[in-house]
PDB file of C-alpha atoms in Angstrom:
ATOM      1  CA  MET Y   1     -18.617  57.957  -8.040  1.00  0.00           C
ATOM      2  CA  THR Y   2     -17.828  59.573 -11.450  1.00  0.00           C
ATOM      3  CA  PHE Y   3     -15.620  58.721 -13.814  1.00  0.00           C
ATOM      4  CA  ASN Y   4     -16.422  61.708 -16.286  1.00  0.00           C
ATOM      5  CA  GLY Y   5     -13.922  59.969 -19.657  1.00  0.00           C
ATOM      6  CA  THR Y   6     -14.497  57.155 -22.419  1.00  0.00           C
ATOM      7  CA  LEU Y   7     -16.256  54.310 -22.378  1.00  0.00           C
ATOM      8  CA  GLU Y   8     -12.279  52.432 -23.829  1.00  0.00           C
ATOM      9  CA  GLU Y   9     -10.375  54.656 -20.142  1.00  0.00           C
ATOM     10  CA  LEU Y  10     -13.319  53.012 -18.055  1.00  0.00           C
ATOM     11  CA  GLN Y  11     -12.649  50.041 -19.869  1.00  0.00           C
ATOM     12  CA  SER Y  12      -8.858  50.313 -19.138  1.00  0.00           C
ATOM     13  CA  LEU Y  13      -8.910  50.848 -16.269  1.00  0.00           C
ATOM     14  CA  LEU Y  14     -11.169  48.791 -14.700  1.00  0.00           C
ATOM     15  CA  GLU Y  15      -8.880  46.090 -16.924  1.00  0.00           C
ATOM     16  CA  GLY Y  16      -6.033  47.283 -15.081  1.00  0.00           C
ATOM     17  CA  LEU Y  17      -7.838  45.682 -11.208  1.00  0.00           C
ATOM     18  CA  GLY Y  18      -8.352  43.066 -13.068  1.00  0.00           C
ATOM     19  CA  CYS Y  19     -12.140  43.396 -13.738  1.00  0.00           C
ATOM     20  CA  SER Y  20     -13.017  41.198 -16.479  1.00  0.00           C
ATOM     21  CA  GLY Y  21     -16.820  40.811 -17.994  1.00  0.00           C
ATOM     22  CA  HIS Y  22     -18.699  41.805 -20.413  1.00  0.00           C
ATOM     23  CA  TRP Y  23     -20.257  44.852 -21.451  1.00  0.00           C
ATOM     24  CA  VAL Y  24     -23.562  45.815 -22.167  1.00  0.00           C
ATOM     25  CA  HIS Y  25     -25.254  49.068 -23.849  1.00  0.00           C
ATOM     26  CA  GLU Y  26     -28.773  49.297 -21.351  1.00  0.00           C
ATOM     27  CA  GLY Y  27     -30.351  52.491 -23.122  1.00  0.00           C
ATOM     28  CA  ALA Y  28     -29.072  55.664 -20.842  1.00  0.00           C
ATOM     29  CA  PHE Y  29     -26.764  53.571 -19.122  1.00  0.00           C
ATOM     30  CA  GLU Y  30     -23.522  51.179 -19.642  1.00  0.00           C
ATOM     31  CA  MET Y  31     -23.045  48.117 -17.391  1.00  0.00           C
ATOM     32  CA  LEU Y  32     -19.898  45.948 -16.965  1.00  0.00           C
ATOM     33  CA  VAL Y  33     -21.361  42.288 -15.436  1.00  0.00           C
ATOM     34  CA  ILE Y  34     -18.512  41.189 -14.314  1.00  0.00           C
ATOM     35  CA  GLU Y  35     -17.722  37.331 -14.418  1.00  0.00           C
ATOM     36  CA  ASP Y  36     -15.269  36.437 -11.287  1.00  0.00           C
ATOM     37  CA  GLY Y  37     -16.899  33.294 -10.909  1.00  0.00           C
ATOM     38  CA  GLU Y  38     -17.285  34.374  -7.268  1.00  0.00           C
ATOM     39  CA  SER Y  39     -20.171  37.357  -7.319  1.00  0.00           C
ATOM     40  CA  ASN Y  40     -23.033  38.244  -9.261  1.00  0.00           C
ATOM     41  CA  LEU Y  41     -20.999  42.221  -9.324  1.00  0.00           C
ATOM     42  CA  ARG Y  42     -22.504  44.615 -11.822  1.00  0.00           C
ATOM     43  CA  LEU Y  43     -20.835  48.366 -12.797  1.00  0.00           C
ATOM     44  CA  ASN Y  44     -23.439  51.185 -13.562  1.00  0.00           C
ATOM     45  CA  TRP Y  45     -22.181  53.525 -15.552  1.00  0.00           C
ATOM     46  CA  TRP Y  46     -24.365  56.519 -17.294  1.00  0.00           C
ATOM     47  CA  PRO Y  47     -21.706  58.359 -19.603  1.00  0.00           C
ATOM     48  CA  GLY Y  48     -23.621  61.137 -19.835  1.00  0.00           C
ATOM     49  CA  THR Y  49     -23.122  62.256 -16.011  1.00  0.00           C
ATOM     50  CA  GLY Y  50     -20.047  60.463 -15.134  1.00  0.00           C
ATOM     51  CA  THR Y  51     -21.795  58.856 -12.158  1.00  0.00           C
ATOM     52  CA  LEU Y  52     -20.609  54.558 -11.570  1.00  0.00           C
ATOM     53  CA  MET Y  53     -22.177  52.779  -9.126  1.00  0.00           C
ATOM     54  CA  LEU Y  54     -21.516  49.100  -8.351  1.00  0.00           C
ATOM     55  CA  VAL Y  55     -23.956  47.028  -8.091  1.00  0.00           C
ATOM     56  CA  GLY Y  56     -24.136  43.374  -5.769  1.00  0.00           C
ATOM     57  CA  ASP Y  57     -23.538  41.647  -2.585  1.00  0.00           C
ATOM     58  CA  PRO Y  58     -22.240  44.154   0.028  1.00  0.00           C
ATOM     59  CA  ALA Y  59     -19.783  41.427   1.366  1.00  0.00           C
ATOM     60  CA  GLN Y  60     -18.966  40.992  -2.211  1.00  0.00           C
ATOM     61  CA  ARG Y  61     -18.011  44.754  -3.179  1.00  0.00           C
ATOM     62  CA  GLY Y  62     -16.275  46.429  -1.241  1.00  0.00           C
ATOM     63  CA  GLU Y  63     -13.153  45.448  -1.802  1.00  0.00           C
ATOM     64  CA  LEU Y  64     -14.108  46.426  -5.454  1.00  0.00           C
ATOM     65  CA  GLU Y  65     -14.967  50.189  -4.552  1.00  0.00           C
ATOM     66  CA  GLY Y  66     -12.436  50.710  -2.437  1.00  0.00           C
ATOM     67  CA  ARG Y  67      -9.780  49.747  -5.262  1.00  0.00           C
ATOM     68  CA  LEU Y  68     -12.356  51.141  -7.883  1.00  0.00           C
ATOM     69  CA  LYS Y  69     -12.039  54.630  -5.467  1.00  0.00           C
ATOM     70  CA  GLU Y  70      -8.206  54.370  -4.864  1.00  0.00           C
ATOM     71  CA  ALA Y  71      -8.065  54.382  -9.051  1.00  0.00           C
ATOM     72  CA  LEU Y  72     -10.323  57.375 -10.151  1.00  0.00           C
ATOM     73  CA  ALA Y  73      -8.637  59.489  -7.356  1.00  0.00           C
ATOM     74  CA  ALA Y  74      -5.426  58.872  -8.828  1.00  0.00           C
ATOM     75  CA  ARG Y  75      -7.232  59.807 -11.906  1.00  0.00           C
ATOM     76  CA  ALA Y  76      -8.059  62.991 -10.926  1.00  0.00           C
TER      77      ALA Y  76
END
């Protein structure tokens, strides 16, 4: 997955999907630590390349990953 906008645009997109958490700057990438009380999901985003990577338990990741892909496709 890729996202070639700004951090603020990505934050807005994720808020629209109901993702809440806190952002951490990790050098070359930005990370959203999703705080839903149920999962250990993290979304990593490299602004330089636009690469998005959702990491965490695959069983918990699938639903959000699908909604994120749809939102990114609708934005294109």
